[in-house]
CSV table of C-alpha atoms in Angstrom, one decimal:
chain,number,residue,atom,x,y,z
Z,1,MET,CA,16.5,1.1,57.3
Z,2,ALA,CA,19.7,0.8,55.3
Z,3,ARG,CA,18.1,-2.0,53.2
Z,4,ALA,CA,14.9,0.0,52.6
Z,5,GLY,CA,16.7,2.7,50.7
Z,6,PRO,CA,17.6,0.6,47.6
Z,7,ALA,CA,14.2,-1.0,47.6
Z,8,TRP,CA,12.5,2.3,47.6
Z,9,LEU,CA,14.9,3.5,44.9
Z,10,LEU,CA,14.1,0.4,42.8
Z,11,LEU,CA,10.4,1.1,43.2
Z,12,ALA,CA,10.8,4.6,42.1
Z,13,ILE,CA,12.8,3.6,39.0
Z,14,TRP,CA,10.2,1.0,38.2
Z,15,VAL,CA,7.4,3.6,38.3
Z,16,VAL,CA,9.3,6.2,36.3
Z,17,LEU,CA,10.8,3.9,33.6
Z,18,PRO,CA,7.6,3.3,31.5
Z,19,SER,CA,7.1,7.0,31.0
Z,20,TRP,CA,10.5,7.8,29.6
Z,21,LEU,CA,10.9,4.5,27.8
Z,22,SER,CA,7.6,5.2,25.9
Z,23,SER,CA,8.9,8.7,25.1
Z,24,ALA,CA,12.1,7.3,23.8
Z,25,LYS,CA,10.3,5.5,21.0
Z,26,VAL,CA,8.9,8.7,19.6
Z,27,SER,CA,10.7,10.1,16.6
Z,28,SER,CA,12.3,13.5,17.0
Z,29,LEU,CA,10.3,14.4,13.9
Z,30,ILE,CA,7.1,14.2,16.0
Z,31,GLU,CA,6.5,17.4,17.9
Z,32,ARG,CA,5.0,17.1,21.3
Z,33,ILE,CA,2.8,20.1,22.2
Z,34,SER,CA,1.0,21.1,25.4
Z,35,ASP,CA,0.7,24.9,25.1
Z,36,PRO,CA,-2.3,26.2,22.9
Z,37,LYS,CA,0.0,29.1,21.7
Z,38,ASP,CA,2.5,26.6,20.4
Z,39,LEU,CA,-0.1,24.7,18.5
Z,40,LYS,CA,-1.6,27.9,17.1
Z,41,LYS,CA,1.8,29.0,15.9
Z,42,LEU,CA,2.6,25.7,14.3
Z,43,LEU,CA,-0.7,25.6,12.4
Z,44,ARG,CA,0.0,29.1,11.2
Z,45,THR,CA,3.5,28.2,9.9
Z,46,ARG,CA,2.8,24.7,8.6
Z,47,ASN,CA,0.1,23.9,6.0
Z,48,ASN,CA,-0.2,20.1,6.4
Z,49,VAL,CA,-0.4,18.9,10.0
Z,50,LEU,CA,-1.7,15.7,11.5
Z,51,VAL,CA,-2.2,15.8,15.3
Z,52,LEU,CA,-2.5,12.8,17.5
Z,53,TYR,CA,-4.6,13.5,20.6
Z,54,SER,CA,-4.3,10.7,23.2
Z,55,LYS,CA,-6.1,9.9,26.5
Z,56,SER,CA,-2.7,9.1,28.0
Z,57,GLU,CA,0.9,8.4,27.1
Z,58,VAL,CA,0.3,4.6,27.3
Z,59,ALA,CA,-2.8,5.0,25.0
Z,60,ALA,CA,-0.6,6.7,22.4
Z,61,GLU,CA,2.2,4.2,22.4
Z,62,ASN,CA,1.2,2.1,19.4
Z,63,HIS,CA,0.2,5.1,17.3
Z,64,LEU,CA,3.4,6.9,18.1
Z,65,ARG,CA,5.4,3.9,17.0
Z,66,LEU,CA,3.6,3.9,13.6
Z,67,LEU,CA,3.6,7.7,13.3
Z,68,SER,CA,7.4,7.8,13.9
Z,69,THR,CA,7.9,5.8,10.6
Z,70,VAL,CA,5.3,7.9,8.8
Z,71,ALA,CA,7.0,11.1,9.9
Z,72,GLN,CA,10.3,10.0,8.3
Z,73,ALA,CA,8.4,9.1,5.1
Z,74,VAL,CA,6.7,12.5,4.8
Z,75,LYS,CA,9.6,14.6,6.1
Z,76,GLY,CA,9.4,18.0,4.3
Z,77,GLN,CA,5.8,17.4,3.1
Z,78,GLY,CA,3.8,17.1,6.3
Z,79,THR,CA,4.1,17.6,10.1
Z,80,ILE,CA,3.0,15.2,12.8
Z,81,CYS,CA,2.3,16.4,16.4
Z,82,TRP,CA,1.3,14.7,19.6
Z,83,VAL,CA,-0.9,16.1,22.4
Z,84,ASP,CA,-1.3,14.0,25.6
Z,85,CYS,CA,-4.7,15.0,26.9
Z,86,GLY,CA,-4.1,13.1,30.1
Z,87,ASP,CA,-1.3,15.5,31.0
Z,88,ALA,CA,-2.6,18.3,33.3
Z,89,GLU,CA,-0.9,21.0,31.1
Z,90,SER,CA,-2.3,19.7,27.9
Z,91,ARG,CA,-5.9,19.2,29.1
Z,92,LYS,CA,-6.8,22.8,28.4
Z,93,LEU,CA,-5.4,22.5,24.9
Z,94,CYS,CA,-7.5,19.4,24.2
Z,95,LYS,CA,-10.6,21.2,25.4
Z,96,LYS,CA,-9.9,24.2,23.3
Z,97,MET,CA,-9.5,22.0,20.2
Z,98,LYS,CA,-12.8,20.3,21.0
Z,99,VAL,CA,-11.2,16.9,21.5
Z,100,ASP,CA,-13.5,14.5,23.4
Z,101,LEU,CA,-11.8,11.4,24.7
Z,102,SER,CA,-14.2,10.8,27.6
Z,103,PRO,CA,-15.9,7.6,26.1
Z,104,LYS,CA,-14.2,4.5,27.6
Z,105,ASP,CA,-13.5,3.0,24.1
Z,106,LYS,CA,-11.9,6.1,22.7
Z,107,LYS,CA,-8.2,6.3,23.4
Z,108,VAL,CA,-6.9,8.5,20.6
Z,109,GLU,CA,-8.1,10.9,17.9
Z,110,LEU,CA,-6.3,11.9,14.7
Z,111,PHE,CA,-7.2,15.4,13.4
Z,112,HIS,CA,-5.8,16.9,10.2
Z,113,TYR,CA,-5.2,20.7,9.8
Z,114,GLN,CA,-4.6,22.3,6.5
Z,115,ASP,CA,-3.6,26.0,5.8
Z,116,GLY,CA,-4.1,26.9,9.5
Z,117,ALA,CA,-7.6,25.4,9.9
Z,118,PHE,CA,-9.2,22.1,10.8
Z,119,HIS,CA,-9.6,20.0,7.7
Z,120,THR,CA,-10.9,16.6,8.7
Z,121,GLU,CA,-10.8,13.8,11.2
Z,122,TYR,CA,-8.6,11.0,9.9
Z,123,ASN,CA,-10.9,8.0,9.5
Z,124,ARG,CA,-9.0,6.0,7.0
Z,125,ALA,CA,-7.0,2.8,7.7
Z,126,VAL,CA,-4.4,3.3,10.4
Z,127,THR,CA,-1.5,1.8,8.4
Z,128,PHE,CA,1.8,3.2,7.3
Z,129,LYS,CA,0.8,3.2,3.6
Z,130,SER,CA,-2.6,4.8,4.2
Z,131,ILE,CA,-1.4,7.6,6.4
Z,132,VAL,CA,1.6,8.4,4.2
Z,133,ALA,CA,-0.7,8.5,1.1
Z,134,PHE,CA,-3.1,10.8,3.0
Z,135,LEU,CA,-0.4,13.2,4.1
Z,136,LYS,CA,1.0,13.4,0.6
Z,137,ASP,CA,-2.5,14.1,-0.8
Z,138,PRO,CA,-4.9,15.0,2.0
Z,139,LYS,CA,-7.8,15.6,-0.4
Z,140,GLY,CA,-7.1,12.6,-2.6
Z,141,PRO,CA,-9.0,9.4,-2.7
Z,142,PRO,CA,-8.3,6.5,-0.3
Z,143,LEU,CA,-6.0,3.7,-1.5
Z,144,TRP,CA,-7.7,1.0,-3.4
Z,145,GLU,CA,-6.6,-1.6,-0.8
Z,146,GLU,CA,-8.5,0.4,1.9
Z,147,ASP,CA,-11.7,-0.8,0.3
Z,148,PRO,CA,-12.8,-4.0,2.2
Z,149,GLY,CA,-14.2,-5.4,-1.0
Z,150,ALA,CA,-10.7,-5.4,-2.5
Z,151,LYS,CA,-9.3,-7.8,0.0
Z,152,ASP,CA,-8.9,-10.5,-2.7
Z,153,VAL,CA,-7.0,-8.2,-5.1
Z,154,VAL,CA,-3.2,-8.5,-4.8
Z,155,HIS,CA,-2.0,-4.9,-4.3
Z,156,LEU,CA,1.5,-4.3,-5.6
Z,157,ASP,CA,3.6,-1.4,-4.3
Z,158,SER,CA,6.9,-1.7,-6.0
Z,159,GLU,CA,8.6,-3.1,-9.0
Z,160,LYS,CA,10.2,-5.7,-6.7
Z,161,ASP,CA,6.7,-6.8,-5.6
Z,162,PHE,CA,5.7,-7.0,-9.2
Z,163,ARG,CA,8.7,-9.1,-10.4
Z,164,ARG,CA,8.3,-11.4,-7.4
Z,165,LEU,CA,4.7,-12.1,-8.2
Z,166,LEU,CA,5.5,-12.9,-11.8
Z,167,LYS,CA,8.2,-15.3,-10.7
Z,168,LYS,CA,6.2,-17.3,-8.1
Z,169,GLU,CA,2.6,-17.2,-9.4
Z,170,GLU,CA,1.5,-20.4,-11.2
Z,171,LYS,CA,-2.1,-19.5,-11.7
Z,172,PRO,CA,-3.3,-17.2,-14.5
Z,173,LEU,CA,-2.6,-13.6,-13.6
Z,174,LEU,CA,-4.5,-10.5,-14.6
Z,175,ILE,CA,-2.9,-7.2,-13.5
Z,176,MET,CA,-4.5,-3.8,-13.7
Z,177,PHE,CA,-2.0,-0.9,-14.1
Z,178,TYR,CA,-3.9,2.2,-13.0
Z,179,ALA,CA,-3.6,5.8,-11.8
Z,180,PRO,CA,-5.5,6.9,-8.6
Z,181,TRP,CA,-7.2,9.9,-10.4
Z,182,CYS,CA,-8.4,7.9,-13.4
Z,183,SER,CA,-12.2,7.9,-13.7
Z,184,MET,CA,-12.3,4.8,-15.9
Z,185,CYS,CA,-10.1,2.9,-13.3
Z,186,LYS,CA,-12.5,3.9,-10.5
Z,187,ARG,CA,-15.5,2.7,-12.5
Z,188,MET,CA,-13.8,-0.6,-13.2
Z,189,MET,CA,-12.3,-1.3,-9.8
Z,190,PRO,CA,-15.5,-2.6,-8.1
Z,191,HIS,CA,-16.0,-5.1,-11.0
Z,192,PHE,CA,-12.3,-6.1,-10.9
Z,193,GLN,CA,-12.3,-6.8,-7.2
Z,194,LYS,CA,-15.6,-8.7,-7.3
Z,195,ALA,CA,-14.1,-10.9,-10.1
Z,196,ALA,CA,-11.0,-11.4,-7.8
Z,197,THR,CA,-13.2,-12.8,-5.1
Z,198,GLN,CA,-15.2,-15.1,-7.5
Z,199,LEU,CA,-11.9,-16.4,-9.0
Z,200,ARG,CA,-10.1,-17.0,-5.8
Z,201,GLY,CA,-8.1,-20.2,-6.0
Z,202,HIS,CA,-8.4,-20.3,-9.8
Z,203,ALA,CA,-6.8,-17.1,-10.9
Z,204,VAL,CA,-5.0,-14.1,-9.4
Z,205,LEU,CA,-6.1,-10.5,-10.0
Z,206,ALA,CA,-3.7,-7.8,-9.0
Z,207,GLY,CA,-3.6,-4.0,-9.1
Z,208,MET,CA,-0.7,-1.6,-9.3
Z,209,ASN,CA,-0.6,2.2,-9.2
Z,210,VAL,CA,2.1,3.0,-11.8
Z,211,TYR,CA,1.3,6.7,-12.2
Z,212,SER,CA,4.6,7.7,-10.6
Z,213,SER,CA,7.7,8.3,-12.8
Z,214,GLU,CA,9.5,5.5,-10.8
Z,215,PHE,CA,7.5,3.0,-12.8
Z,216,GLU,CA,8.6,4.2,-16.3
Z,217,ASN,CA,10.3,0.8,-17.0
Z,218,ILE,CA,7.2,-1.2,-16.4
Z,219,LYS,CA,5.1,1.2,-18.4
Z,220,GLU,CA,7.5,1.0,-21.3
Z,221,GLU,CA,7.8,-2.8,-21.1
Z,222,TYR,CA,4.1,-3.5,-21.1
Z,223,SER,CA,3.0,-0.6,-23.4
Z,224,VAL,CA,1.1,1.2,-20.7
Z,225,ARG,CA,0.0,4.3,-22.7
Z,226,GLY,CA,-3.1,5.1,-20.7
Z,227,PHE,CA,-5.1,4.1,-17.7
Z,228,PRO,CA,-6.2,1.5,-17.0
Z,229,THR,CA,-4.1,-1.0,-18.9
Z,230,ILE,CA,-4.8,-4.6,-18.0
Z,231,CYS,CA,-2.2,-7.3,-18.8
Z,232,TYR,CA,-2.7,-11.1,-18.8
Z,233,PHE,CA,0.2,-13.4,-17.7
Z,234,GLU,CA,0.7,-17.1,-17.5
Z,235,LYS,CA,3.6,-18.6,-15.5
Z,236,GLY,CA,5.3,-15.2,-15.4
Z,237,ARG,CA,5.0,-14.6,-19.2
Z,238,PHE,CA,3.1,-11.7,-20.6
Z,239,LEU,CA,0.7,-12.9,-23.3
Z,240,PHE,CA,-1.6,-10.0,-24.2
Z,241,GLN,CA,-3.8,-7.2,-22.9
Z,242,TYR,CA,-7.4,-7.3,-21.8
Z,243,ASP,CA,-9.1,-4.4,-23.4
Z,244,ASN,CA,-12.8,-4.6,-22.5
Z,245,TYR,CA,-12.8,-1.6,-20.2
Z,246,GLY,CA,-16.5,-1.5,-19.9
Z,247,SER,CA,-16.7,-5.1,-18.6
Z,248,THR,CA,-18.5,-6.3,-15.5
Z,249,ALA,CA,-17.2,-8.8,-13.0
Z,250,GLU,CA,-19.1,-11.5,-14.8
Z,251,ASP,CA,-17.4,-10.5,-18.1
Z,252,ILE,CA,-13.9,-10.8,-16.5
Z,253,VAL,CA,-14.7,-14.2,-15.0
Z,254,GLU,CA,-16.1,-15.5,-18.3
Z,255,TRP,CA,-13.1,-14.2,-20.3
Z,256,LEU,CA,-10.6,-15.9,-17.9
Z,257,LYS,CA,-12.2,-19.2,-18.6
Z,258,ASN,CA,-10.7,-19.0,-22.1
Z,259,PRO,CA,-8.4,-16.0,-22.4
Z,260,GLU,CA,-7.8,-14.8,-26.0
Z,261,ALA,CA,-5.9,-12.0,-27.5
Z,262,PRO,CA,-8.0,-9.1,-28.6
Z,263,PRO,CA,-8.4,-8.5,-32.4
Z,264,PRO,CA,-5.9,-6.1,-34.0
Z,265,PRO,CA,-6.8,-2.6,-33.0
Z,266,GLU,CA,-8.2,-0.2,-35.6
Z,267,PRO,CA,-6.1,2.9,-36.3
Z,268,THR,CA,-6.6,5.5,-33.6
Z,269,TRP,CA,-8.1,8.9,-34.4
Z,270,GLU,CA,-4.6,10.3,-34.2
Z,271,GLU,CA,-3.2,7.8,-36.6
Z,272,GLN,CA,-5.9,8.5,-39.2
Z,273,GLN,CA,-5.3,11.1,-42.0
Z,274,THR,CA,-7.6,14.0,-41.1
Z,275,SER,CA,-7.5,17.8,-40.9
Z,276,VAL,CA,-7.7,17.7,-37.0
Z,277,LEU,CA,-4.5,18.9,-35.3
Z,278,HIS,CA,-3.6,16.4,-32.5
Z,279,LEU,CA,-1.7,18.4,-29.8
Z,280,VAL,CA,0.3,17.5,-26.8
Z,281,GLY,CA,1.3,19.5,-23.7
Z,282,ASP,CA,4.6,20.8,-25.0
Z,283,ASN,CA,3.3,22.2,-28.3
Z,284,PHE,CA,-0.3,23.1,-27.3
Z,285,ARG,CA,0.1,26.8,-26.6
Z,286,GLU,CA,2.6,27.6,-29.4
Z,287,THR,CA,0.4,25.9,-32.0
Z,288,LEU,CA,-2.8,27.7,-30.9
Z,289,LYS,CA,-1.0,31.1,-31.0
Z,290,LYS,CA,-0.6,30.7,-34.8
Z,291,LYS,CA,-4.4,30.4,-35.4
Z,292,LYS,CA,-6.9,33.1,-34.9
Z,293,HIS,CA,-9.8,30.7,-34.1
Z,294,THR,CA,-9.2,27.2,-32.7
Z,295,LEU,CA,-11.9,24.9,-31.4
Z,296,VAL,CA,-10.2,22.2,-29.2
Z,297,MET,CA,-11.8,18.9,-28.2
Z,298,PHE,CA,-10.4,17.4,-25.0
Z,299,TYR,CA,-11.2,13.7,-25.0
Z,300,ALA,CA,-10.4,10.1,-23.8
Z,301,PRO,CA,-10.1,7.3,-26.4
Z,302,TRP,CA,-12.3,5.0,-24.4
Z,303,CYS,CA,-15.1,7.5,-23.8
Z,304,PRO,CA,-18.3,6.5,-25.7
Z,305,HIS,CA,-19.5,10.1,-26.0
Z,306,CYS,CA,-16.2,11.1,-27.6
Z,307,LYS,CA,-16.4,8.2,-30.1
Z,308,LYS,CA,-19.8,9.4,-31.1
Z,309,VAL,CA,-18.6,13.0,-31.7
Z,310,ILE,CA,-15.3,12.3,-33.4
Z,311,PRO,CA,-16.8,11.8,-37.0
Z,312,HIS,CA,-18.6,15.2,-36.6
Z,313,PHE,CA,-15.6,17.0,-35.3
Z,314,THR,CA,-13.4,15.5,-38.0
Z,315,ALA,CA,-15.8,16.5,-40.8
Z,316,THR,CA,-15.8,20.1,-39.4
Z,317,ALA,CA,-12.0,20.2,-39.5
Z,318,ASP,CA,-12.1,19.0,-43.1
Z,319,ALA,CA,-14.7,21.6,-44.0
Z,320,PHE,CA,-12.4,24.5,-42.9
Z,321,LYS,CA,-9.0,22.9,-43.9
Z,322,ASP,CA,-8.4,25.7,-46.5
Z,323,ASP,CA,-9.0,28.5,-44.0
Z,324,ARG,CA,-5.6,29.4,-42.5
Z,325,LYS,CA,-7.1,31.3,-39.6
Z,326,ILE,CA,-9.2,28.3,-38.5
Z,327,ALA,CA,-8.2,25.1,-36.7
Z,328,CYS,CA,-9.9,22.2,-35.1
Z,329,ALA,CA,-7.6,20.5,-32.6
Z,330,ALA,CA,-7.8,17.5,-30.2
Z,331,VAL,CA,-6.0,16.6,-27.0
Z,332,ASP,CA,-6.0,13.0,-25.7
Z,333,CYS,CA,-6.2,13.6,-21.9
Z,334,VAL,CA,-5.3,10.0,-21.2
Z,335,LYS,CA,-1.7,10.4,-22.4
Z,336,ASP,CA,0.8,11.0,-19.6
Z,337,LYS,CA,2.2,14.1,-21.3
Z,338,ASN,CA,-1.3,15.7,-21.5
Z,339,GLN,CA,-2.6,15.1,-18.0
Z,340,ASP,CA,-1.1,18.3,-16.5
Z,341,LEU,CA,-2.4,20.3,-19.5
Z,342,CYS,CA,-6.0,18.9,-19.1
Z,343,GLN,CA,-5.9,19.8,-15.5
Z,344,GLN,CA,-4.7,23.3,-16.2
Z,345,GLU,CA,-7.5,23.8,-18.8
Z,346,ALA,CA,-10.1,22.7,-16.2
Z,347,VAL,CA,-11.2,19.6,-18.1
Z,348,LYS,CA,-13.7,17.8,-15.7
Z,349,GLY,CA,-15.3,15.4,-18.2
Z,350,TYR,CA,-15.1,14.1,-21.7
Z,351,PRO,CA,-15.5,15.4,-24.3
Z,352,THR,CA,-14.9,19.1,-23.3
Z,353,PHE,CA,-14.7,21.8,-26.0
Z,354,HIS,CA,-12.9,25.0,-25.6
Z,355,TYR,CA,-12.6,27.9,-28.0
Z,356,TYR,CA,-9.2,29.8,-28.1
Z,357,HIS,CA,-8.4,33.1,-29.8
Z,358,TYR,CA,-4.7,33.3,-30.8
Z,359,GLY,CA,-3.9,30.8,-28.0
Z,360,LYS,CA,-5.9,32.4,-25.3
Z,361,PHE,CA,-8.9,30.7,-23.8
Z,362,ALA,CA,-12.1,32.6,-24.8
Z,363,GLU,CA,-15.0,30.4,-23.9
Z,364,LYS,CA,-16.4,26.9,-23.4
Z,365,TYR,CA,-18.4,25.5,-26.4
Z,366,ASP,CA,-21.7,24.1,-25.1
Z,367,SER,CA,-23.8,23.9,-28.3
Z,368,ASP,CA,-24.7,20.9,-30.4
Z,369,ARG,CA,-22.0,18.3,-30.7
Z,370,THR,CA,-22.7,17.7,-34.4
Z,371,GLU,CA,-21.1,18.8,-37.6
Z,372,LEU,CA,-23.8,21.4,-38.1
Z,373,GLY,CA,-23.4,22.7,-34.6
Z,374,PHE,CA,-19.6,23.0,-34.9
Z,375,THR,CA,-19.6,24.6,-38.4
Z,376,ASN,CA,-22.3,27.1,-37.5
Z,377,TYR,CA,-20.2,28.2,-34.5
Z,378,ILE,CA,-17.0,28.6,-36.5
Z,379,ARG,CA,-18.9,30.4,-39.4
Z,380,ALA,CA,-20.2,32.9,-36.9
Z,381,LEU,CA,-16.7,33.6,-35.7
Z,382,ARG,CA,-15.6,34.2,-39.3
Z,383,GLU,CA,-18.6,36.3,-40.1
Z,384,GLY,CA,-17.7,38.5,-37.1
Z,385,ASP,CA,-14.2,38.9,-38.6
Z,386,HIS,CA,-15.6,40.0,-41.9
Z,387,GLU,CA,-17.9,42.5,-40.3
Z,388,ARG,CA,-15.1,44.0,-38.3
Z,389,LEU,CA,-12.9,44.1,-41.4
Z,390,GLY,CA,-15.8,45.8,-43.3
Z,391,LYS,CA,-16.2,48.5,-40.7
Z,392,LYS,CA,-12.5,49.2,-40.7
Z,393,LYS,CA,-12.5,49.7,-44.5
Z,394,GLU,CA,-15.5,52.1,-44.2
Z,395,GLU,CA,-13.6,54.1,-41.6
Z,396,LEU,CA,-10.7,54.4,-44.0
C-alpha cells in the first residue's frame, strides 16, 4: 500500500497537468468568462469585443495561443474573451448567446460584439494579421492577402520587408503602393493579382499598404502622391512608374514584356492657370468663409467623369472671376491631406459638387455637369441676392 500512494499521486498529477498547463498559455489580457452577467457587463462597458467560444479547453488551445499575441497587439483598442462551453458553469452562457458547437467538426466559434450588441461572426482568415486588422477596423475590408486569388502577389508589411525584397529580387519587380479604402486600388487589384499568376517565374508583382504615417519615407522616396502608385524596379533599382491605372491583367503582362517609361505628364489641373481655387484640408473652411457663394467640385485626377467635367467647371470659374462674391473651388480627394476632409464632407463618389454659403454647406448640386448648367445655377444665386437687396431698398 505504501507504494500505491505515489503512483496514485503521479496519476492524479498526470490527469490535472494538461488543464492548468493549457491555461498557463493564455495571456492575462484574455478574459475568461463563465457567468452571463459578467459577459453582459463587459459588452456594456467595452465597445469592441471578440469572444472565443470553444467546445472544450483542449479545442481552444491553438486559438488561445494565437489570440494571446493578438490581444497584446490590440491592447487598448479591442478586448478578447474566452468562454469554454464544455465547462458546466459556462454551458448556460453559451446557450443564452446562441452558440451551437454540437456538430462534430465544429470546435470553436468566434463572435464579434460592437457597442454592446452582436456584430458578426468572424469568418476571415484565422491569422495574426487578419484578426488584428479586423479588431482595429471591424467594418473595414479584408486584407488583400486574404483573397485566395492574390496568392501569387508578394504582400509586404513593413519597410524592412520592402528593402529586403529590393535587395534579393533578381527578376523584374512591379510594386503597387495602395491604401485599403482606395476605390481605384480595389478595381485594379483583381487584374494585378491575375497578372502576378500569369507572370509567375518571370516577374514579381508585390503589394504594400502604405497609407499609415509610418511609411512616409517610402512615399517621399518614390513620389507616392496618391493611390495606387505603381513602381517598376530592376535588380533593386527604381526605374519609373507604371501609370495605366485602367489596365487589365493582359495589359500589365504585355507591358512587362518591354517596360518603358511613361511620356512626360501633362500639367495637372492644379498646375494650370485658371480661376478655379484649388483647396486643401487646412485652408478649406477659411477660404470658403470669405465667399458668399462657392461651388466646390470634389474629384480624383484619375476619374474619367471628372476629366470630362473639368473644362466646363473651369470655364464657369473664368466666367465669374470678376465677381468677388462668387468662387468655383476644387478639392483633390486623392491627396493625403484632403482625405479626412472628403470623408467629413460625405464624398462617396467622383465628381461630387457641393454648394457652400459663407463656408457653410447649403446643398448638393445635382444638375447638369456642363458650363451652362453651372453658370445657370450660380446666376440664379446672384439673382436671388439682387432680389433680396431690391426688397431691402424698397423697405427703406
